[in-house]
């Protein structure tokens, strides 16, 4: 018999942040999208979390929960 393996995410352990594009022209109109990913100790995405984003200087738009452990702003 084969026992199915179910990977359920554990408690949040880390948040990674990626920017796309990684650099922009400082002209007051260029934009970059920030994507935060919440993971557990084993790298599984953790859903049901709240993420806020801020920056020192530029305005950060509203954070959108994508429902899969990732958030964009």
PDB file of N, CA and C in Angstrom:
ATOM      1  N   UNK A   1       0.833  -1.183   0.000  1.00  0.00           N
ATOM      2  CA  UNK A   1       0.000   0.000   0.000  1.00  0.00           C
ATOM      3  C   UNK A   1       0.875   1.244   0.000  1.00  0.00           C
ATOM      4  N   UNK A   2       0.394   2.253  -0.669  1.00  0.00           N
ATOM      5  CA  UNK A   2       1.096   3.524  -0.727  1.00  0.00           C
ATOM      6  C   UNK A   2       0.346   4.545   0.115  1.00  0.00           C
ATOM      7  N   UNK A   3       1.062   5.207   0.964  1.00  0.00           N
ATOM      8  CA  UNK A   3       0.466   6.262   1.781  1.00  0.00           C
ATOM      9  C   UNK A   3       0.736   7.593   1.093  1.00  0.00           C
ATOM     10  N   UNK A   4      -0.327   8.339   0.772  1.00  0.00           N
ATOM     11  CA  UNK A   4      -0.105   9.628   0.106  1.00  0.00           C
ATOM     12  C   UNK A   4       0.584  10.611   1.042  1.00  0.00           C
ATOM     13  N   UNK A   5       1.480  11.379   0.469  1.00  0.00           N
ATOM     14  CA  UNK A   5       2.193  12.395   1.236  1.00  0.00           C
ATOM     15  C   UNK A   5       1.512  13.734   1.012  1.00  0.00           C
ATOM     16  N   UNK A   6       1.175  14.383   2.097  1.00  0.00           N
ATOM     17  CA  UNK A   6       0.531  15.695   2.021  1.00  0.00           C
ATOM     18  C   UNK A   6       1.469  16.713   2.663  1.00  0.00           C
ATOM     19  N   UNK A   7       1.869  17.700   1.888  1.00  0.00           N
ATOM     20  CA  UNK A   7       2.721  18.766   2.409  1.00  0.00           C
ATOM     21  C   UNK A   7       1.848  19.928   2.844  1.00  0.00           C
ATOM     22  N   UNK A   8       1.665  20.045   4.118  1.00  0.00           N
ATOM     23  CA  UNK A   8       0.923  21.178   4.661  1.00  0.00           C
ATOM     24  C   UNK A   8       1.937  22.160   5.237  1.00  0.00           C
ATOM     25  N   UNK A   9       1.770  23.412   4.901  1.00  0.00           N
ATOM     26  CA  UNK A   9       2.702  24.425   5.390  1.00  0.00           C
ATOM     27  C   UNK A   9       2.615  24.547   6.900  1.00  0.00           C
ATOM     28  N   UNK A  10       3.759  24.808   7.507  1.00  0.00           N
ATOM     29  CA  UNK A  10       3.822  25.024   8.947  1.00  0.00           C
ATOM     30  C   UNK A  10       3.741  26.499   9.263  1.00  0.00           C
ATOM     31  N   UNK A  11       4.242  26.855  10.419  1.00  0.00           N
ATOM     32  CA  UNK A  11       4.232  28.249  10.860  1.00  0.00           C
ATOM     33  C   UNK A  11       5.163  29.090   9.987  1.00  0.00           C
ATOM     34  N   UNK A  12       4.850  30.362   9.787  1.00  0.00           N
ATOM     35  CA  UNK A  12       5.732  31.232   9.001  1.00  0.00           C
ATOM     36  C   UNK A  12       7.125  31.294   9.631  1.00  0.00           C
ATOM     37  N   UNK A  13       8.142  31.176   8.785  1.00  0.00           N
ATOM     38  CA  UNK A  13       9.519  31.220   9.275  1.00  0.00           C
ATOM     39  C   UNK A  13      10.355  32.263   8.547  1.00  0.00           C
ATOM     40  N   UNK A  14       9.942  32.643   7.332  1.00  0.00           N
ATOM     41  CA  UNK A  14      10.748  33.584   6.548  1.00  0.00           C
ATOM     42  C   UNK A  14       9.872  34.341   5.559  1.00  0.00           C
ATOM     43  N   UNK A  15      10.344  35.515   5.183  1.00  0.00           N
ATOM     44  CA  UNK A  15       9.721  36.305   4.125  1.00  0.00           C
ATOM     45  C   UNK A  15      10.821  36.711   3.161  1.00  0.00           C
ATOM     46  N   UNK A  16      10.614  36.434   1.874  1.00  0.00           N
ATOM     47  CA  UNK A  16      11.574  36.895   0.870  1.00  0.00           C
ATOM     48  C   UNK A  16      10.916  38.006   0.059  1.00  0.00           C
ATOM     49  N   UNK A  17      11.728  38.896  -0.467  1.00  0.00           N
ATOM     50  CA  UNK A  17      11.214  40.021  -1.236  1.00  0.00           C
ATOM     51  C   UNK A  17      11.965  40.108  -2.551  1.00  0.00           C
ATOM     52  N   UNK A  18      11.216  40.215  -3.643  1.00  0.00           N
ATOM     53  CA  UNK A  18      11.808  40.368  -4.972  1.00  0.00           C
ATOM     54  C   UNK A  18      11.207  41.610  -5.627  1.00  0.00           C
ATOM     55  N   UNK A  19      12.023  42.336  -6.382  1.00  0.00           N
ATOM     56  CA  UNK A  19      11.561  43.522  -7.104  1.00  0.00           C
ATOM     57  C   UNK A  19      11.671  43.283  -8.600  1.00  0.00           C
ATOM     58  N   UNK A  20      10.663  43.750  -9.347  1.00  0.00           N
ATOM     59  CA  UNK A  20      10.683  43.610 -10.799  1.00  0.00           C
ATOM     60  C   UNK A  20      10.147  44.890 -11.434  1.00  0.00           C
ATOM     61  N   UNK A  21      10.965  45.620 -12.173  1.00  0.00           N
ATOM     62  CA  UNK A  21      12.397  45.382 -12.354  1.00  0.00           C
ATOM     63  C   UNK A  21      13.173  45.697 -11.075  1.00  0.00           C
ATOM     64  N   UNK A  22      14.416  45.239 -11.023  1.00  0.00           N
ATOM     65  CA  UNK A  22      15.229  45.408  -9.825  1.00  0.00           C
ATOM     66  C   UNK A  22      15.749  46.825  -9.650  1.00  0.00           C
ATOM     67  N   UNK A  23      15.748  47.610 -10.712  1.00  0.00           N
ATOM     68  CA  UNK A  23      16.155  49.015 -10.605  1.00  0.00           C
ATOM     69  C   UNK A  23      15.311  49.841 -11.570  1.00  0.00           C
ATOM     70  N   UNK A  24      15.117  51.105 -11.190  1.00  0.00           N
ATOM     71  CA  UNK A  24      14.336  52.017 -12.022  1.00  0.00           C
ATOM     72  C   UNK A  24      15.031  53.367 -12.071  1.00  0.00           C
ATOM     73  N   UNK A  25      14.644  54.187 -13.048  1.00  0.00           N
ATOM     74  CA  UNK A  25      15.153  55.545 -13.175  1.00  0.00           C
ATOM     75  C   UNK A  25      14.476  56.409 -12.118  1.00  0.00           C
ATOM     76  N   UNK A  26      15.238  57.225 -11.454  1.00  0.00           N
ATOM     77  CA  UNK A  26      14.698  58.104 -10.403  1.00  0.00           C
ATOM     78  C   UNK A  26      14.084  59.346 -11.046  1.00  0.00           C
ATOM     79  N   UNK A  27      12.941  59.149 -11.712  1.00  0.00           N
ATOM     80  CA  UNK A  27      12.301  60.265 -12.407  1.00  0.00           C
ATOM     81  C   UNK A  27      10.930  60.610 -11.850  1.00  0.00           C
ATOM     82  N   UNK A  28      10.521  59.931 -10.772  1.00  0.00           N
ATOM     83  CA  UNK A  28       9.238  60.219 -10.161  1.00  0.00           C
ATOM     84  C   UNK A  28       8.057  59.520 -10.791  1.00  0.00           C
ATOM     85  N   UNK A  29       8.266  58.834 -11.920  1.00  0.00           N
ATOM     86  CA  UNK A  29       7.156  58.137 -12.568  1.00  0.00           C
ATOM     87  C   UNK A  29       7.422  56.645 -12.787  1.00  0.00           C
ATOM     88  N   UNK A  30       8.687  56.232 -12.766  1.00  0.00           N
ATOM     89  CA  UNK A  30       9.009  54.812 -12.966  1.00  0.00           C
ATOM     90  C   UNK A  30       8.515  53.998 -11.780  1.00  0.00           C
ATOM     91  N   UNK A  31       8.126  52.753 -12.052  1.00  0.00           N
ATOM     92  CA  UNK A  31       7.578  51.882 -11.006  1.00  0.00           C
ATOM     93  C   UNK A  31       8.247  50.517 -11.025  1.00  0.00           C
ATOM     94  N   UNK A  32       8.228  49.876  -9.873  1.00  0.00           N
ATOM     95  CA  UNK A  32       8.718  48.510  -9.721  1.00  0.00           C
ATOM     96  C   UNK A  32       7.689  47.767  -8.883  1.00  0.00           C
ATOM     97  N   UNK A  33       7.480  46.492  -9.160  1.00  0.00           N
ATOM     98  CA  UNK A  33       6.556  45.671  -8.380  1.00  0.00           C
ATOM     99  C   UNK A  33       7.337  44.869  -7.358  1.00  0.00           C
ATOM    100  N   UNK A  34       6.911  44.962  -6.098  1.00  0.00           N
ATOM    101  CA  UNK A  34       7.525  44.192  -5.016  1.00  0.00           C
ATOM    102  C   UNK A  34       6.666  42.958  -4.778  1.00  0.00           C
ATOM    103  N   UNK A  35       7.307  41.788  -4.710  1.00  0.00           N
ATOM    104  CA  UNK A  35       6.608  40.545  -4.411  1.00  0.00           C
ATOM    105  C   UNK A  35       7.222  39.918  -3.172  1.00  0.00           C
ATOM    106  N   UNK A  36       6.405  39.757  -2.134  1.00  0.00           N
ATOM    107  CA  UNK A  36       6.844  39.118  -0.889  1.00  0.00           C
ATOM    108  C   UNK A  36       6.284  37.698  -0.860  1.00  0.00           C
ATOM    109  N   UNK A  37       7.116  36.754  -0.436  1.00  0.00           N
ATOM    110  CA  UNK A  37       6.687  35.361  -0.308  1.00  0.00           C
ATOM    111  C   UNK A  37       6.943  34.899   1.120  1.00  0.00           C
ATOM    112  N   UNK A  38       5.888  34.417   1.781  1.00  0.00           N
ATOM    113  CA  UNK A  38       5.982  33.925   3.162  1.00  0.00           C
ATOM    114  C   UNK A  38       6.139  32.407   3.102  1.00  0.00           C
ATOM    115  N   UNK A  39       7.185  31.892   3.770  1.00  0.00           N
ATOM    116  CA  UNK A  39       7.433  30.447   3.752  1.00  0.00           C
ATOM    117  C   UNK A  39       7.650  29.897   5.156  1.00  0.00           C
ATOM    118  N   UNK A  40       7.464  28.581   5.282  1.00  0.00           N
ATOM    119  CA  UNK A  40       7.754  27.913   6.542  1.00  0.00           C
ATOM    120  C   UNK A  40       9.212  27.439   6.541  1.00  0.00           C
ATOM    121  N   UNK A  41       9.586  26.697   7.547  1.00  0.00           N
ATOM    122  CA  UNK A  41      10.969  26.224   7.688  1.00  0.00           C
ATOM    123  C   UNK A  41      11.431  25.395   6.493  1.00  0.00           C
ATOM    124  N   UNK A  42      10.508  24.719   5.822  1.00  0.00           N
ATOM    125  CA  UNK A  42      10.856  23.831   4.709  1.00  0.00           C
ATOM    126  C   UNK A  42      10.682  24.475   3.340  1.00  0.00           C
ATOM    127  N   UNK A  43      10.376  25.774   3.313  1.00  0.00           N
ATOM    128  CA  UNK A  43      10.233  26.477   2.039  1.00  0.00           C
ATOM    129  C   UNK A  43       8.847  26.407   1.438  1.00  0.00           C
ATOM    130  N   UNK A  44       7.873  25.829   2.162  1.00  0.00           N
ATOM    131  CA  UNK A  44       6.492  25.797   1.677  1.00  0.00           C
ATOM    132  C   UNK A  44       5.864  27.173   1.861  1.00  0.00           C
ATOM    133  N   UNK A  45       5.119  27.629   0.861  1.00  0.00           N
ATOM    134  CA  UNK A  45       4.420  28.910   0.989  1.00  0.00           C
ATOM    135  C   UNK A  45       3.350  28.797   2.063  1.00  0.00           C
ATOM    136  N   UNK A  46       3.226  29.847   2.886  1.00  0.00           N
ATOM    137  CA  UNK A  46       2.265  29.873   3.985  1.00  0.00           C
ATOM    138  C   UNK A  46       1.151  30.860   3.640  1.00  0.00           C
ATOM    139  N   UNK A  47      -0.076  30.375   3.592  1.00  0.00           N
ATOM    140  CA  UNK A  47      -1.229  31.228   3.294  1.00  0.00           C
ATOM    141  C   UNK A  47      -1.833  31.750   4.602  1.00  0.00           C
ATOM    142  N   UNK A  48      -2.799  32.661   4.478  1.00  0.00           N
ATOM    143  CA  UNK A  48      -3.526  33.169   5.633  1.00  0.00           C
ATOM    144  C   UNK A  48      -2.757  34.177   6.475  1.00  0.00           C
ATOM    145  N   UNK A  49      -1.740  34.786   5.909  1.00  0.00           N
ATOM    146  CA  UNK A  49      -0.929  35.766   6.637  1.00  0.00           C
ATOM    147  C   UNK A  49      -1.276  37.175   6.185  1.00  0.00           C
ATOM    148  N   UNK A  50      -0.825  38.160   6.952  1.00  0.00           N
ATOM    149  CA  UNK A  50      -0.970  39.563   6.591  1.00  0.00           C
ATOM    150  C   UNK A  50       0.422  40.141   6.386  1.00  0.00           C
ATOM    151  N   UNK A  51       0.618  40.822   5.281  1.00  0.00           N
ATOM    152  CA  UNK A  51       1.908  41.434   4.963  1.00  0.00           C
ATOM    153  C   UNK A  51       1.683  42.918   4.705  1.00  0.00           C
ATOM    154  N   UNK A  52       2.539  43.747   5.276  1.00  0.00           N
ATOM    155  CA  UNK A  52       2.532  45.176   4.966  1.00  0.00           C
ATOM    156  C   UNK A  52       3.883  45.530   4.370  1.00  0.00           C
ATOM    157  N   UNK A  53       3.903  46.503   3.493  1.00  0.00           N
ATOM    158  CA  UNK A  53       5.150  46.946   2.868  1.00  0.00           C
ATOM    159  C   UNK A  53       5.249  48.456   2.984  1.00  0.00           C
ATOM    160  N   UNK A  54       6.462  48.930   3.232  1.00  0.00           N
ATOM    161  CA  UNK A  54       6.708  50.369   3.280  1.00  0.00           C
ATOM    162  C   UNK A  54       8.118  50.627   2.783  1.00  0.00           C
ATOM    163  N   UNK A  55       8.389  51.869   2.482  1.00  0.00           N
ATOM    164  CA  UNK A  55       9.716  52.256   2.000  1.00  0.00           C
ATOM    165  C   UNK A  55      10.072  53.609   2.585  1.00  0.00           C
ATOM    166  N   UNK A  56      11.343  53.866   2.674  1.00  0.00           N
ATOM    167  CA  UNK A  56      11.821  55.143   3.171  1.00  0.00           C
ATOM    168  C   UNK A  56      11.998  56.068   1.964  1.00  0.00           C
ATOM    169  N   UNK A  57      10.974  56.829   1.661  1.00  0.00           N
ATOM    170  CA  UNK A  57      11.046  57.759   0.540  1.00  0.00           C
ATOM    171  C   UNK A  57       9.920  57.550  -0.452  1.00  0.00           C
ATOM    172  N   UNK A  58      10.036  56.555  -1.333  1.00  0.00           N
ATOM    173  CA  UNK A  58       8.996  56.396  -2.360  1.00  0.00           C
ATOM    174  C   UNK A  58       7.687  55.879  -1.779  1.00  0.00           C
ATOM    175  N   UNK A  59       6.606  56.161  -2.467  1.00  0.00           N
ATOM    176  CA  UNK A  59       5.288  55.689  -2.063  1.00  0.00           C
ATOM    177  C   UNK A  59       5.129  54.223  -2.442  1.00  0.00           C
ATOM    178  N   UNK A  60       4.573  53.433  -1.529  1.00  0.00           N
ATOM    179  CA  UNK A  60       4.292  52.028  -1.795  1.00  0.00           C
ATOM    180  C   UNK A  60       2.793  51.883  -1.970  1.00  0.00           C
ATOM    181  N   UNK A  61       2.386  51.229  -3.061  1.00  0.00           N
ATOM    182  CA  UNK A  61       0.965  51.020  -3.325  1.00  0.00           C
ATOM    183  C   UNK A  61       0.367  49.996  -2.377  1.00  0.00           C
ATOM    184  N   UNK A  62      -0.923  49.771  -2.525  1.00  0.00           N
ATOM    185  CA  UNK A  62      -1.638  48.801  -1.694  1.00  0.00           C
ATOM    186  C   UNK A  62      -1.073  47.399  -1.898  1.00  0.00           C
ATOM    187  N   UNK A  63      -1.034  46.629  -0.824  1.00  0.00           N
ATOM    188  CA  UNK A  63      -0.569  45.244  -0.892  1.00  0.00           C
ATOM    189  C   UNK A  63      -1.728  44.348  -1.312  1.00  0.00           C
ATOM    190  N   UNK A  64      -1.480  43.485  -2.294  1.00  0.00           N
ATOM    191  CA  UNK A  64      -2.486  42.529  -2.760  1.00  0.00           C
ATOM    192  C   UNK A  64      -2.069  41.128  -2.350  1.00  0.00           C
ATOM    193  N   UNK A  65      -2.967  40.425  -1.646  1.00  0.00           N
ATOM    194  CA  UNK A  65      -2.737  39.044  -1.261  1.00  0.00           C
ATOM    195  C   UNK A  65      -3.143  38.158  -2.422  1.00  0.00           C
ATOM    196  N   UNK A  66      -2.214  37.406  -2.989  1.00  0.00           N
ATOM    197  CA  UNK A  66      -2.515  36.547  -4.124  1.00  0.00           C
ATOM    198  C   UNK A  66      -3.116  35.206  -3.696  1.00  0.00           C
ATOM    199  N   UNK A  67      -3.205  34.982  -2.378  1.00  0.00           N
ATOM    200  CA  UNK A  67      -3.874  33.800  -1.863  1.00  0.00           C
ATOM    201  C   UNK A  67      -3.045  32.540  -1.818  1.00  0.00           C
ATOM    202  N   UNK A  68      -1.787  32.627  -2.232  1.00  0.00           N
ATOM    203  CA  UNK A  68      -0.936  31.430  -2.270  1.00  0.00           C
ATOM    204  C   UNK A  68       0.346  31.610  -1.475  1.00  0.00           C
ATOM    205  N   UNK A  69       0.338  32.555  -0.542  1.00  0.00           N
ATOM    206  CA  UNK A  69       1.542  32.835   0.233  1.00  0.00           C
ATOM    207  C   UNK A  69       2.392  33.940  -0.360  1.00  0.00           C
ATOM    208  N   UNK A  70       1.930  34.547  -1.457  1.00  0.00           N
ATOM    209  CA  UNK A  70       2.653  35.660  -2.064  1.00  0.00           C
ATOM    210  C   UNK A  70       1.769  36.912  -2.051  1.00  0.00           C
ATOM    211  N   UNK A  71       2.454  38.045  -1.995  1.00  0.00           N
ATOM    212  CA  UNK A  71       1.807  39.351  -1.910  1.00  0.00           C
ATOM    213  C   UNK A  71       2.536  40.304  -2.839  1.00  0.00           C
ATOM    214  N   UNK A  72       1.817  41.201  -3.502  1.00  0.00           N
ATOM    215  CA  UNK A  72       2.452  42.186  -4.376  1.00  0.00           C
ATOM    216  C   UNK A  72       2.036  43.594  -3.979  1.00  0.00           C
ATOM    217  N   UNK A  73       2.915  44.543  -4.300  1.00  0.00           N
ATOM    218  CA  UNK A  73       2.608  45.959  -4.102  1.00  0.00           C
ATOM    219  C   UNK A  73       3.362  46.743  -5.154  1.00  0.00           C
TER     220      UNK A  73
END
